[in-house]
């Protein structure tokens, strides 16, 4: 009602709202004249309605009035600018006015401004004048309490915090507007709410927390207390209304680094063998710290005694137990050339602590590492080794000397050996190397005149190896040899005069396995009276030309080629090889054609070749026919065997009129009569047809006459061309493998007469009386 009273007062001071204008202290006639003159230039000011604290106490109330100067107005309509506002406001014609009402609960924190369109209508529903746009604003009241930001209700502080500045801020917000301080939040700590009891913290009005008491993370790692947040600031006048809420604040006391690490079992002394490999762990240092969390994690560092970085330490911090420092070998150790003892100073500190550099919270320990002498391989001196020798040398030659020492355990004797397979050299106890056999520079173990001697030195248990590079000097001890193709060629039988000097029959090449100083250039030549000419080309090749115009077809020339090398200071070596030249007939293009001539020379005629081809063709036809016949025969045998099954056990049944039973009765009958054929009977089928479908046979109904069923089945089988007996016994169903009946063999019968009940045979009719009497009687029978 307070908002409505204020609105009524405001309307009284400013005048009544009129459609199209606002009237200010003027008569009605003047107002109408002004409306007609300036109708489109006027707009209504905003209307206001105050929200209520609780929607259950909401009462419909008037917001304001509008009036049209038209005498035709019969009604007013109000339409919201957005559909979701439908029904919140309404308008009702009361006298000449259109009175605007608020019909529903409105909340400024949900929506602060509404816009509606008001129209004045005559009796026919036609607009009397243009519509009016009216804005309705919601006035705020203090209807919302502050709300805490839950994430700010958990804080942490170091136990050594001195309280000189806030360490955390609590945040709370109020959805009300700023009018009258509705959203101004003030914080305060509720006295006596700390758990465990105490007065360690102070909450400032702006939500900041300051440590004002003693903190101890080891004994009190967490403190909780209650804080109150209220709106409208810190006003305490009597009757002053405000809203407040409270919440629990949790403060975790973080450990401060106020304890120094403690080394376990310090000082340390260990012994390491000089051959211990790089990267090996030689010792593990342990330390603890009474602090908590990261302040209990100890980091280790070598601060002295490791000038050459032969050792290193790796820290493995642990906040729930012992921290470890693993000592590694960082570079190779040597008892003979390095110190025998290393004295280190190890520092232990809390690397991630805020006061990690404070010496009061650091610890130191001594570590001594003694290096022991171990047996190592001998060490070769004065590397590298090299010598020179000439191949083919027949006398003993001193190539050079190697030397290895072993200083382990005051010095050990060293023996030598040569590991090569060729055994060209020997070595004595002093390391002197001599040749004992002639050396061949062209041997596969010598590469470009270099031979590597593998020298082994041992102290009896440990070995070491070194290479002795031997340069083998070359001697011209190898003649040139043919190289590559061109040494077997076919030529035409006839040449023109110009071809004799210009046509190259072939190009031949040679090589020399001796060194470069004893090889090319080569000189090529034929023996005297050769039918061909040869000319050297370059250092290693020669060109061959015809020496006459005509050659006999079919003749093969074996020309001996002499090849001489060109050593610088050695005797010339001459090699020989054979150049094969075959003479053939010439084609129209001047190319040699050697196939027909070859056949003529061997004495094989064309008819013989044709006959051989025909014979091979006939033999292939015969083989294919035999294979086809065998395949067809196998297929027929497979078809015949389709119905045969090794598990299909059947026996012959012959009817006879004598009573009695047993296998002995079969001896008086001639089984040959079964082979006779009655012309009136259907023709016997030997094989199962592959096209006709067998006739279906009905199942045996319950309580049926067995005699009648078998008789009907027999007749059906006699008339069925696909039915398979193929002997005197008609098969009414299959037995054995794949059959629902299983095997009918006597193997599966009962072991004694008493194990079967044959009383049912009495129900099968008079034809089964005899067998029923035989099997269904008592054992006494």
XYZ file of C-alpha atoms in Angstrom:
781
model
C 0.000 0.000 0.000
C 2.967 2.283 0.651
C 3.903 2.238 -3.025
C 0.324 2.891 -4.072
C 0.047 5.882 -1.710
C 3.261 7.354 -3.083
C 1.974 6.847 -6.644
C -1.320 8.582 -5.801
C 0.587 11.509 -4.310
C 2.744 11.708 -7.404
C -0.331 11.692 -9.641
C -1.844 14.517 -7.581
C 1.254 16.668 -8.040
C 1.751 16.014 -11.733
C -1.862 15.796 -12.978
C -4.030 13.058 -14.412
C -2.778 10.885 -17.288
C -4.703 11.521 -20.504
C -4.491 9.463 -23.664
C -1.954 11.276 -25.814
C -0.756 13.862 -23.255
C -0.232 14.848 -19.635
C -2.453 17.582 -18.182
C -0.809 20.079 -15.881
C -3.136 22.410 -13.868
C -5.329 23.316 -16.874
C -9.060 23.187 -17.473
C -10.549 20.316 -19.380
C -11.429 22.348 -22.469
C -7.961 23.796 -22.734
C -6.593 20.314 -22.260
C -8.690 18.966 -25.144
C -7.657 21.795 -27.404
C -3.984 21.180 -26.563
C -4.491 17.434 -27.173
C -5.842 18.085 -30.642
C -3.010 20.401 -31.502
C -0.100 18.296 -30.126
C -1.609 14.862 -29.888
C 1.263 12.925 -31.440
C 3.965 14.729 -29.488
C 3.045 13.461 -26.002
C 4.086 10.274 -24.189
C 3.263 8.890 -20.755
C 5.935 8.838 -18.063
C 6.806 5.508 -16.405
C 4.481 3.933 -13.885
C 5.786 2.257 -10.725
C 4.669 -0.668 -8.612
C 6.402 -1.948 -5.496
C 7.214 -5.662 -5.199
C 6.025 -7.567 -2.156
C 8.086 -9.649 0.231
C 5.988 -12.806 -0.049
C 3.810 -13.830 -2.990
C 1.309 -15.479 -0.627
C 0.389 -12.050 0.726
C -0.019 -10.480 -2.695
C -3.234 -8.470 -3.304
C -4.382 -7.100 -6.627
C -3.960 -3.346 -6.631
C -4.146 -0.259 -8.799
C -1.018 0.924 -10.563
C -2.272 4.077 -12.335
C -4.922 5.623 -14.619
C -5.213 6.781 -18.214
C -7.953 8.869 -19.844
C -8.919 9.533 -23.442
C -10.441 12.866 -24.520
C -12.710 11.057 -26.980
C -16.397 10.895 -26.056
C -16.763 7.622 -27.993
C -14.593 5.533 -25.663
C -16.480 2.487 -24.464
C -13.552 0.323 -23.276
C -9.798 0.132 -22.807
C -7.487 -2.807 -23.664
C -3.994 -3.613 -22.376
C -1.612 -5.896 -24.257
C 1.896 -6.757 -22.951
C 4.851 -6.152 -25.253
C 6.031 -9.763 -24.802
C 3.654 -12.758 -24.661
C 5.138 -14.200 -21.463
C 3.893 -11.123 -19.540
C 0.274 -11.911 -20.411
C -2.039 -11.652 -17.391
C 0.342 -9.767 -15.091
C -1.359 -6.404 -15.745
C -4.913 -5.498 -16.757
C -7.002 -2.385 -17.423
C -10.611 -1.631 -16.512
C -12.789 1.328 -17.572
C -14.028 3.103 -14.492
C -15.909 6.267 -15.405
C -13.864 8.083 -18.009
C -10.623 6.497 -16.823
C -8.834 3.321 -17.704
C -7.519 2.006 -14.382
C -4.366 -0.218 -14.635
C -4.077 -3.072 -12.120
C -1.281 -5.486 -11.233
C -2.848 -8.955 -11.046
C 0.065 -11.194 -10.126
C 3.049 -11.265 -7.848
C 6.030 -9.427 -9.422
C 9.646 -9.763 -8.341
C 12.166 -7.079 -9.230
C 14.973 -9.619 -9.050
C 13.238 -11.593 -11.811
C 12.189 -8.677 -14.034
C 12.511 -4.981 -13.323
C 10.714 -3.357 -16.300
C 7.471 -4.214 -18.116
C 6.044 -2.560 -21.238
C 2.336 -2.592 -22.192
C 0.262 -1.179 -25.077
C -3.040 0.570 -24.142
C -5.837 1.223 -26.656
C -9.148 3.176 -26.332
C -11.998 1.531 -28.290
C -15.508 2.655 -29.265
C -18.628 0.482 -29.222
C -17.651 -1.221 -32.489
C -14.132 -2.020 -31.242
C -12.470 0.650 -33.381
C -9.542 2.670 -32.009
C -10.630 6.128 -30.946
C -7.059 7.326 -31.218
C -3.551 5.892 -31.488
C -2.385 3.398 -28.867
C -0.258 4.489 -25.919
C 2.984 2.717 -24.867
C 3.418 2.604 -21.107
C 6.446 1.336 -19.129
C 5.876 -0.067 -15.648
C 8.896 -0.277 -13.343
C 9.066 -2.548 -10.259
C 10.294 -0.810 -7.121
C 12.664 -2.827 -4.919
C 12.205 -3.833 -1.295
C 14.685 -5.715 0.927
C 13.306 -9.174 0.239
C 16.543 -11.122 -0.387
C 19.156 -12.306 2.061
C 22.853 -12.427 1.222
C 24.162 -15.673 -0.360
C 27.662 -17.013 0.310
C 30.016 -18.116 -2.430
C 30.622 -21.658 -1.174
C 34.108 -21.808 -2.649
C 35.230 -18.940 -0.398
C 34.233 -20.727 2.808
C 37.426 -22.832 2.720
C 40.730 -21.094 3.401
C 44.315 -22.008 4.224
C 47.047 -20.201 6.107
C 50.660 -20.921 7.019
C 51.186 -21.672 10.674
C 53.851 -18.944 10.872
C 51.477 -16.226 9.613
C 52.014 -13.119 11.791
C 48.655 -11.467 11.058
C 50.114 -8.442 9.318
C 47.734 -8.734 6.383
C 44.594 -10.689 5.450
C 45.195 -14.158 4.034
C 41.673 -14.825 2.643
C 38.401 -13.119 1.665
C 34.846 -14.403 2.110
C 32.404 -13.439 -0.643
C 28.630 -13.054 -0.362
C 26.186 -11.275 -2.673
C 22.637 -9.884 -2.323
C 20.213 -9.916 -5.263
C 18.420 -6.736 -4.091
C 19.178 -3.358 -5.606
C 21.467 -0.709 -4.155
C 18.603 1.466 -2.888
C 18.817 1.969 0.883
C 21.821 -0.338 1.068
C 19.734 -3.428 0.328
C 22.675 -5.195 -1.371
C 25.445 -3.866 0.867
C 26.801 -6.964 2.695
C 28.554 -6.713 6.039
C 30.508 -9.665 7.553
C 31.210 -10.523 11.178
C 32.488 -13.556 13.055
C 30.057 -15.096 15.528
C 31.804 -14.966 18.924
C 32.721 -18.284 20.539
C 32.133 -20.295 17.362
C 35.732 -21.490 16.797
C 36.349 -25.261 16.896
C 38.669 -26.162 18.591
C 37.856 -23.321 20.991
C 40.016 -20.230 20.706
C 40.282 -16.827 19.155
C 42.734 -17.356 16.318
C 41.002 -15.408 13.527
C 39.211 -12.108 12.987
C 36.713 -11.456 10.177
C 36.629 -7.874 8.916
C 33.442 -6.177 7.710
C 34.508 -6.609 4.066
C 34.934 -10.385 4.516
C 38.722 -10.481 4.824
C 40.200 -12.856 7.420
C 43.273 -12.079 9.523
C 45.194 -14.474 11.785
C 45.271 -12.926 15.260
C 46.272 -15.911 17.418
C 48.930 -18.630 17.593
C 48.708 -21.359 14.937
C 50.143 -24.883 15.190
C 49.792 -27.155 12.154
C 51.193 -30.193 13.930
C 48.581 -30.102 16.756
C 45.669 -28.222 15.183
C 45.725 -28.698 11.416
C 42.189 -27.300 10.912
C 39.940 -24.690 12.551
C 36.258 -23.949 11.833
C 34.094 -21.006 12.908
C 30.803 -19.331 11.976
C 30.529 -16.082 10.048
C 27.450 -13.902 9.612
C 26.632 -11.883 6.487
C 23.872 -9.256 6.665
C 22.660 -6.648 4.203
C 22.170 -2.860 4.589
C 25.670 -2.538 5.985
C 26.659 -2.104 9.620
C 23.611 -0.132 10.723
C 22.434 -0.722 14.287
C 19.659 1.815 14.820
C 16.654 0.555 16.809
C 13.960 -0.888 14.564
C 16.306 -1.014 11.600
C 15.345 -4.029 9.471
C 17.944 -6.151 7.702
C 18.376 -9.751 6.513
C 21.275 -11.991 7.504
C 22.630 -15.510 6.981
C 25.441 -17.473 8.595
C 27.826 -20.168 7.389
C 30.724 -22.299 8.602
C 34.220 -21.327 7.502
C 36.984 -23.953 7.426
C 40.592 -22.782 7.736
C 43.349 -25.327 7.076
C 46.545 -24.610 8.997
C 49.401 -25.244 6.615
C 52.655 -26.448 8.012
C 55.540 -23.972 7.975
C 59.072 -25.155 7.553
C 60.171 -24.856 11.175
C 62.140 -28.130 11.486
C 65.472 -29.085 9.931
C 65.898 -32.490 8.206
C 67.538 -35.279 10.219
C 70.036 -37.640 8.503
C 69.713 -41.294 9.512
C 72.936 -43.145 10.466
C 75.207 -40.273 9.441
C 78.150 -39.953 8.804
C 78.509 -42.381 5.894
C 81.480 -44.394 4.583
C 81.393 -46.859 1.671
C 83.807 -48.712 -0.634
C 83.388 -48.944 -4.425
C 85.324 -51.013 -6.966
C 86.976 -49.048 -9.739
C 85.204 -51.151 -12.412
C 81.719 -50.319 -11.158
C 79.845 -49.128 -14.235
C 78.708 -45.553 -14.790
C 75.117 -45.059 -13.665
C 75.331 -47.588 -10.834
C 73.831 -46.720 -7.432
C 76.565 -47.042 -4.820
C 74.690 -45.813 -1.729
C 71.280 -44.525 -0.557
C 71.079 -41.759 2.057
C 67.966 -41.483 4.247
C 66.564 -38.466 6.096
C 63.331 -37.439 7.856
C 61.666 -34.106 8.676
C 59.120 -33.429 11.441
C 57.293 -30.882 9.305
C 54.156 -31.765 7.346
C 53.354 -31.943 3.651
C 55.842 -30.468 1.245
C 57.903 -29.086 4.157
C 58.752 -32.660 5.133
C 60.151 -33.511 1.698
C 63.958 -33.503 1.901
C 66.131 -32.674 -1.100
C 69.809 -33.686 -1.133
C 72.769 -31.941 -2.742
C 76.551 -32.514 -2.852
C 78.019 -29.158 -1.835
C 81.738 -30.086 -1.622
C 84.241 -32.798 -2.566
C 82.884 -33.454 -6.067
C 84.910 -31.023 -8.138
C 85.363 -33.484 -11.036
C 81.708 -34.605 -10.970
C 82.599 -38.267 -10.676
C 79.529 -38.814 -8.500
C 75.995 -37.377 -8.385
C 73.040 -37.638 -6.018
C 69.372 -37.982 -6.987
C 66.678 -36.956 -4.488
C 63.437 -38.889 -3.944
C 61.420 -36.646 -1.559
C 58.683 -38.233 0.531
C 56.197 -36.385 2.709
C 54.903 -39.470 4.538
C 58.151 -41.162 5.546
C 61.848 -41.183 4.754
C 63.232 -39.120 1.901
C 65.965 -40.861 -0.095
C 69.140 -39.615 -1.762
C 70.596 -42.127 -4.244
C 74.332 -41.707 -4.956
C 75.348 -42.630 -8.537
C 78.678 -43.000 -10.350
C 78.709 -40.185 -12.903
C 81.991 -40.897 -14.765
C 84.435 -43.859 -14.967
C 86.641 -44.544 -11.950
C 90.323 -45.497 -12.164
C 92.300 -46.595 -9.143
C 95.646 -46.098 -10.907
C 95.153 -42.499 -12.114
C 92.515 -40.991 -9.812
C 92.191 -40.340 -6.067
C 91.545 -43.398 -3.938
C 89.249 -41.540 -1.505
C 86.510 -38.926 -1.960
C 85.093 -36.890 0.944
C 81.725 -35.264 0.247
C 79.556 -32.846 2.201
C 75.833 -33.601 1.693
C 73.208 -30.886 2.259
C 69.606 -31.760 3.180
C 66.929 -29.051 2.889
C 63.258 -28.446 1.998
C 63.413 -27.250 -1.586
C 59.781 -26.093 -1.890
C 59.541 -24.373 1.496
C 59.171 -20.608 1.649
C 62.347 -20.426 3.767
C 64.355 -23.086 1.906
C 67.496 -20.900 2.086
C 67.335 -20.420 5.855
C 70.378 -22.253 7.344
C 68.417 -22.860 10.547
C 66.251 -25.344 8.714
C 68.995 -27.144 6.781
C 71.192 -30.119 7.738
C 74.558 -31.449 6.563
C 76.213 -34.881 6.626
C 79.599 -36.339 5.604
C 80.022 -39.097 3.006
C 83.382 -40.827 2.315
C 83.751 -43.070 -0.759
C 86.865 -45.256 -1.056
C 87.771 -46.699 -4.491
C 89.193 -50.249 -4.487
C 91.701 -51.586 -7.011
C 90.316 -54.242 -9.385
C 91.824 -56.354 -12.157
C 91.500 -54.499 -15.461
C 92.600 -55.455 -18.979
C 96.090 -54.375 -20.057
C 96.337 -50.929 -21.585
C 98.117 -50.478 -24.939
C 100.590 -47.622 -25.058
C 101.679 -45.328 -27.898
C 98.639 -45.938 -30.081
C 98.122 -46.142 -33.045
C 100.391 -48.834 -34.526
C 101.429 -49.062 -38.222
C 104.084 -50.745 -40.411
C 105.003 -51.424 -44.053
C 106.029 -54.624 -45.853
C 106.408 -55.681 -49.505
C 104.337 -58.589 -50.776
C 106.139 -61.773 -51.768
C 108.969 -61.129 -49.318
C 110.638 -64.475 -48.488
C 112.857 -63.403 -45.608
C 111.889 -62.609 -42.012
C 111.004 -58.965 -41.674
C 110.650 -56.928 -38.472
C 107.365 -55.079 -38.916
C 107.216 -53.150 -35.628
C 106.466 -53.362 -31.903
C 103.428 -52.958 -29.622
C 103.440 -52.338 -25.888
C 100.759 -52.885 -23.242
C 100.987 -52.386 -19.486
C 98.943 -53.603 -16.514
C 99.401 -51.659 -13.253
C 96.805 -53.561 -11.246
C 97.963 -54.861 -7.855
C 101.394 -53.301 -8.261
C 101.921 -54.416 -11.879
C 101.165 -57.654 -13.777
C 102.955 -59.356 -16.670
C 101.398 -59.108 -20.127
C 101.508 -61.640 -22.970
C 100.654 -61.023 -26.629
C 99.091 -62.958 -29.491
C 97.928 -62.320 -33.069
C 94.284 -63.226 -33.749
C 94.336 -63.196 -37.596
C 93.694 -66.450 -39.490
C 96.379 -65.946 -42.170
C 99.343 -66.529 -39.785
C 101.587 -64.276 -41.844
C 103.149 -62.695 -38.741
C 104.304 -63.680 -35.255
C 104.699 -61.687 -32.014
C 107.023 -62.365 -29.100
C 106.664 -61.636 -25.371
C 108.086 -58.139 -25.852
C 105.517 -57.203 -28.506
C 107.896 -57.437 -31.509
C 106.075 -58.379 -34.725
C 107.843 -60.285 -37.555
C 106.749 -61.777 -40.871
C 106.895 -65.581 -41.039
C 105.257 -66.199 -44.459
C 105.123 -64.459 -47.805
C 102.281 -61.993 -48.088
C 100.009 -61.662 -51.103
C 98.706 -58.143 -51.599
C 95.907 -59.513 -53.763
C 94.595 -61.748 -50.948
C 90.951 -61.184 -49.969
C 92.002 -60.041 -46.476
C 94.038 -57.174 -47.938
C 91.923 -54.207 -48.963
C 93.557 -51.578 -51.224
C 96.959 -52.597 -49.917
C 95.974 -52.397 -46.223
C 96.053 -55.403 -43.891
C 94.843 -55.107 -40.270
C 96.606 -57.140 -37.601
C 94.476 -57.883 -34.514
C 96.785 -57.853 -31.486
C 95.623 -59.333 -28.185
C 97.217 -58.504 -24.830
C 96.248 -60.450 -21.688
C 97.233 -60.577 -18.040
C 95.876 -64.098 -17.708
C 92.261 -63.214 -16.926
C 91.487 -59.930 -18.673
C 92.131 -59.210 -22.373
C 92.433 -56.093 -24.465
C 92.844 -55.649 -28.214
C 94.569 -53.224 -30.558
C 94.931 -52.880 -34.318
C 98.250 -52.836 -36.170
C 97.803 -51.326 -39.653
C 100.097 -53.031 -42.206
C 100.632 -51.355 -45.562
C 101.471 -54.046 -48.138
C 103.581 -52.699 -51.001
C 102.713 -54.042 -54.448
C 104.826 -56.082 -56.812
C 103.942 -56.776 -60.438
C 103.241 -60.455 -59.902
C 99.955 -60.757 -61.791
C 99.297 -60.584 -65.521
C 96.246 -58.789 -66.934
C 93.016 -60.778 -67.258
C 89.862 -60.426 -69.411
C 87.179 -58.241 -67.865
C 83.513 -57.896 -68.772
C 81.731 -58.995 -71.957
C 82.673 -58.803 -75.640
C 84.899 -61.894 -75.606
C 82.309 -64.052 -77.408
C 80.778 -62.404 -80.494
C 78.894 -63.291 -83.733
C 79.609 -61.441 -86.974
C 78.373 -61.290 -90.575
C 80.240 -63.256 -93.191
C 80.668 -60.386 -95.671
C 82.006 -56.839 -95.321
C 82.545 -53.948 -97.673
C 85.960 -52.379 -98.111
C 84.979 -49.419 -95.986
C 83.708 -51.699 -93.213
C 87.064 -53.350 -92.818
C 88.565 -50.208 -91.389
C 85.551 -48.642 -89.691
C 83.269 -51.452 -88.464
C 84.016 -52.482 -84.851
C 83.230 -56.144 -84.364
C 83.537 -56.032 -80.572
C 85.110 -54.120 -77.696
C 87.093 -56.109 -75.152
C 88.490 -55.032 -71.770
C 91.022 -56.292 -69.260
C 91.940 -55.788 -65.623
C 94.984 -56.317 -63.410
C 94.624 -57.217 -59.729
C 97.982 -55.606 -58.998
C 98.117 -52.073 -57.711
C 97.765 -48.977 -59.893
C 101.515 -48.717 -60.435
C 101.675 -52.194 -61.942
C 98.554 -52.231 -64.097
C 97.121 -50.136 -66.918
C 97.557 -48.911 -69.580
C 97.312 -52.296 -71.280
C 98.636 -53.257 -74.716
C 96.460 -55.680 -76.753
C 97.576 -57.794 -79.754
C 96.716 -60.887 -81.851
C 99.146 -63.596 -82.852
C 100.741 -63.206 -86.324
C 98.591 -64.057 -89.401
C 95.342 -63.351 -87.587
C 92.194 -62.851 -89.657
C 91.278 -59.821 -87.547
C 92.835 -56.550 -86.398
C 92.954 -55.160 -82.841
C 93.655 -51.630 -81.603
C 93.996 -50.426 -78.003
C 91.481 -47.865 -76.792
C 92.072 -45.983 -73.567
C 93.908 -47.690 -70.727
C 91.974 -50.930 -70.331
C 90.076 -51.638 -73.612
C 90.641 -52.573 -77.259
C 88.595 -52.534 -80.492
C 88.460 -55.522 -82.881
C 88.053 -54.995 -86.679
C 87.685 -57.422 -89.626
C 90.892 -57.997 -91.595
C 89.241 -59.293 -94.814
C 85.968 -58.928 -96.727
C 84.578 -62.454 -96.690
C 84.372 -65.137 -93.995
C 82.926 -68.612 -94.293
C 79.522 -69.024 -92.682
C 79.495 -71.456 -89.774
C 83.207 -71.098 -88.984
C 84.185 -70.187 -85.413
C 87.489 -68.387 -84.847
C 89.371 -68.761 -81.561
C 91.736 -65.785 -81.593
C 94.467 -65.600 -78.923
C 94.763 -62.092 -77.446
C 97.978 -61.027 -75.722
C 97.632 -58.365 -72.986
C 100.644 -56.582 -71.475
C 100.626 -54.321 -68.401
C 102.782 -51.216 -67.869
C 104.582 -51.312 -64.504
C 106.654 -48.347 -63.417
C 109.649 -50.227 -62.053
C 108.859 -53.914 -62.403
C 109.103 -56.451 -65.205
C 106.195 -56.506 -67.652
C 103.591 -59.216 -67.148
C 101.799 -60.610 -70.213
C 98.500 -62.432 -70.085
C 96.622 -64.254 -72.821
C 92.959 -64.941 -73.402
C 90.768 -66.304 -76.185
C 88.377 -64.197 -78.225
C 85.611 -66.347 -79.789
C 84.209 -65.045 -83.110
C 81.370 -66.915 -84.849
C 80.632 -66.236 -88.533
C 76.942 -66.180 -89.472
C 74.853 -65.256 -92.473
C 73.658 -61.688 -92.769
C 70.122 -60.358 -92.743
C 68.863 -57.627 -95.028
C 69.692 -55.159 -92.257
C 73.285 -56.340 -92.156
C 72.905 -58.157 -88.843
C 74.276 -61.674 -88.226
C 71.666 -64.490 -88.317
C 73.075 -67.543 -86.579
C 70.030 -69.759 -85.768
C 69.578 -71.558 -89.152
C 73.271 -72.053 -89.583
C 73.523 -73.626 -86.132
C 70.813 -76.102 -86.981
C 72.448 -76.984 -90.295
C 75.765 -77.590 -88.584
C 74.293 -80.011 -86.073
C 72.661 -82.085 -88.836
C 69.099 -81.724 -87.444
C 66.462 -81.293 -90.205
C 63.229 -79.349 -90.044
C 61.036 -82.438 -90.689
C 62.576 -84.105 -87.650
C 61.745 -81.116 -85.477
C 58.155 -81.002 -86.793
C 57.729 -84.731 -86.183
C 58.972 -84.337 -82.622
C 56.445 -81.594 -81.974
C 53.579 -83.724 -83.380
C 54.613 -86.675 -81.197
C 54.608 -84.517 -78.076
C 51.136 -83.169 -78.970
C 49.704 -86.701 -79.450
C 51.209 -87.792 -76.128
C 49.585 -84.862 -74.356
C 46.156 -85.716 -75.858
C 46.444 -89.325 -74.674
C 47.405 -88.253 -71.168
C 44.518 -85.777 -70.957
C 42.029 -88.398 -72.195
C 43.212 -90.887 -69.590
C 42.897 -88.299 -66.861
C 39.365 -87.400 -67.982
C 38.325 -91.077 -68.017
C 39.738 -91.655 -64.565
C 37.935 -88.560 -63.256
C 34.597 -89.727 -64.737
C 35.019 -93.214 -63.309
C 35.761 -91.816 -59.858
C 32.629 -89.634 -60.035
C 30.469 -92.652 -60.898
C 31.888 -94.615 -58.006
C 31.167 -91.739 -55.674
C 27.527 -91.609 -56.865
C 27.079 -95.357 -56.308
C 28.468 -95.079 -52.814
C 26.149 -92.305 -51.704
C 23.693 -94.669 -49.954
C 26.256 -96.985 -48.395
C 27.189 -96.434 -44.795
C 29.547 -98.596 -42.808
C 27.269 -98.135 -39.784
C 24.134 -99.172 -41.775
C 23.661 -102.672 -40.406
C 21.095 -104.809 -42.261
C 20.402 -108.505 -42.437
C 18.481 -110.685 -44.863
C 14.973 -111.707 -43.913
C 13.369 -114.653 -45.698
C 9.753 -115.646 -44.958
C 9.013 -119.349 -44.414
C 6.064 -121.314 -43.051
C 7.734 -123.531 -40.467
C 7.359 -122.511 -36.884
C 10.303 -122.133 -34.710
C 13.186 -119.683 -34.703
C 16.881 -119.456 -34.483
C 19.753 -119.217 -36.892
C 19.784 -122.967 -37.593
C 16.487 -122.733 -39.529
C 18.159 -120.699 -42.279
C 20.311 -123.596 -43.363
C 17.444 -125.508 -45.071
C 16.625 -122.739 -47.505
C 18.300 -121.881 -50.770
C 19.249 -118.215 -50.697
C 19.602 -118.220 -54.484
C 15.872 -117.953 -54.954
C 16.170 -114.369 -53.852
C 17.836 -113.515 -57.172
C 14.815 -114.530 -59.251
C 12.604 -111.712 -60.470
C 8.823 -111.920 -60.549
C 7.577 -110.172 -63.740
C 4.574 -108.886 -61.852
C 6.756 -107.134 -59.245
C 8.177 -103.621 -59.738
C 11.600 -103.365 -61.264
C 14.341 -103.392 -58.657
C 16.214 -100.090 -58.331
C 19.957 -100.550 -57.793
C 20.824 -96.913 -57.130
C 19.061 -94.141 -55.358
C 17.462 -91.778 -57.924
C 18.813 -88.243 -57.794
C 15.761 -86.436 -59.119
C 12.582 -88.163 -57.884
C 11.498 -87.297 -54.364
C 10.705 -90.256 -52.029
C 7.126 -90.569 -50.833
C 6.521 -89.504 -47.259
C 5.470 -92.191 -44.769
C 3.055 -91.323 -41.943
C 4.236 -91.721 -38.394
C 2.888 -94.571 -36.250
C -0.122 -93.243 -34.303
C -0.492 -94.262 -30.652
C -2.318 -97.567 -29.963
C -2.121 -98.558 -33.668
C -2.269 -102.092 -35.028
C 1.365 -102.922 -35.800
C 0.447 -105.628 -38.304
C -1.754 -103.283 -40.311
C 0.842 -100.494 -40.203
C 3.624 -102.725 -41.553
C 1.361 -104.075 -44.308
C 0.437 -100.570 -45.482
C 4.056 -99.462 -45.399
C 5.094 -102.460 -47.473
C 2.513 -101.649 -50.134
C 3.637 -98.051 -50.263
C 7.263 -99.088 -50.639
C 6.422 -101.536 -53.446
C 4.817 -98.743 -55.437
C 7.573 -96.195 -54.722
C 10.384 -96.260 -57.369
C 12.670 -94.272 -55.095
C 12.387 -96.587 -52.105
C 15.714 -98.218 -51.301
C 15.767 -101.758 -50.261
C 17.791 -103.272 -52.717
C 17.377 -106.835 -51.384
C 14.509 -109.060 -50.217
C 13.912 -106.976 -47.084
C 11.986 -103.717 -47.543
C 13.450 -101.005 -45.384
C 10.752 -98.905 -43.742
C 13.108 -96.567 -42.055
C 16.829 -95.982 -41.787
C 18.824 -97.006 -38.820
C 22.425 -96.449 -37.794
C 24.322 -93.197 -38.291
C 22.087 -90.132 -38.615
C 18.867 -91.990 -37.728
C 16.563 -90.985 -34.896
C 16.177 -94.704 -34.118
C 19.883 -95.210 -33.681
C 21.388 -98.634 -34.374
C 19.211 -101.777 -34.383
C 22.232 -104.008 -33.967
C 22.005 -106.724 -31.346
C 25.144 -105.279 -29.766
C 22.940 -102.767 -27.959
C 20.407 -105.390 -26.773
C 20.001 -106.426 -23.183
C 22.537 -108.843 -21.781
C 19.928 -111.240 -20.360
C 16.379 -112.249 -21.190
C 15.263 -110.850 -17.893
C 16.535 -107.385 -18.720
C 13.717 -106.904 -21.335
C 9.945 -106.835 -20.910
C 8.296 -108.528 -23.906
C 4.697 -108.602 -22.664
C 3.759 -105.990 -25.266
C 4.167 -108.647 -27.999
C 0.835 -110.152 -26.960
C -0.877 -106.981 -28.247
C 0.530 -107.277 -31.775
C -1.896 -109.847 -33.131
C -1.972 -113.585 -33.883
C 1.100 -113.486 -36.137
C 3.273 -112.593 -33.139
C 1.801 -115.202 -30.727
C 4.671 -117.622 -31.185
C 7.391 -115.050 -30.538
C 5.331 -113.633 -27.639
C 5.183 -117.117 -26.061
C 8.917 -117.519 -26.660
C 10.065 -114.215 -25.066
C 7.232 -113.091 -22.806
C 7.033 -116.158 -20.650
C 8.458 -116.682 -17.193
C 12.060 -117.717 -16.687
C 10.835 -121.130 -15.722
C 9.520 -121.639 -19.213
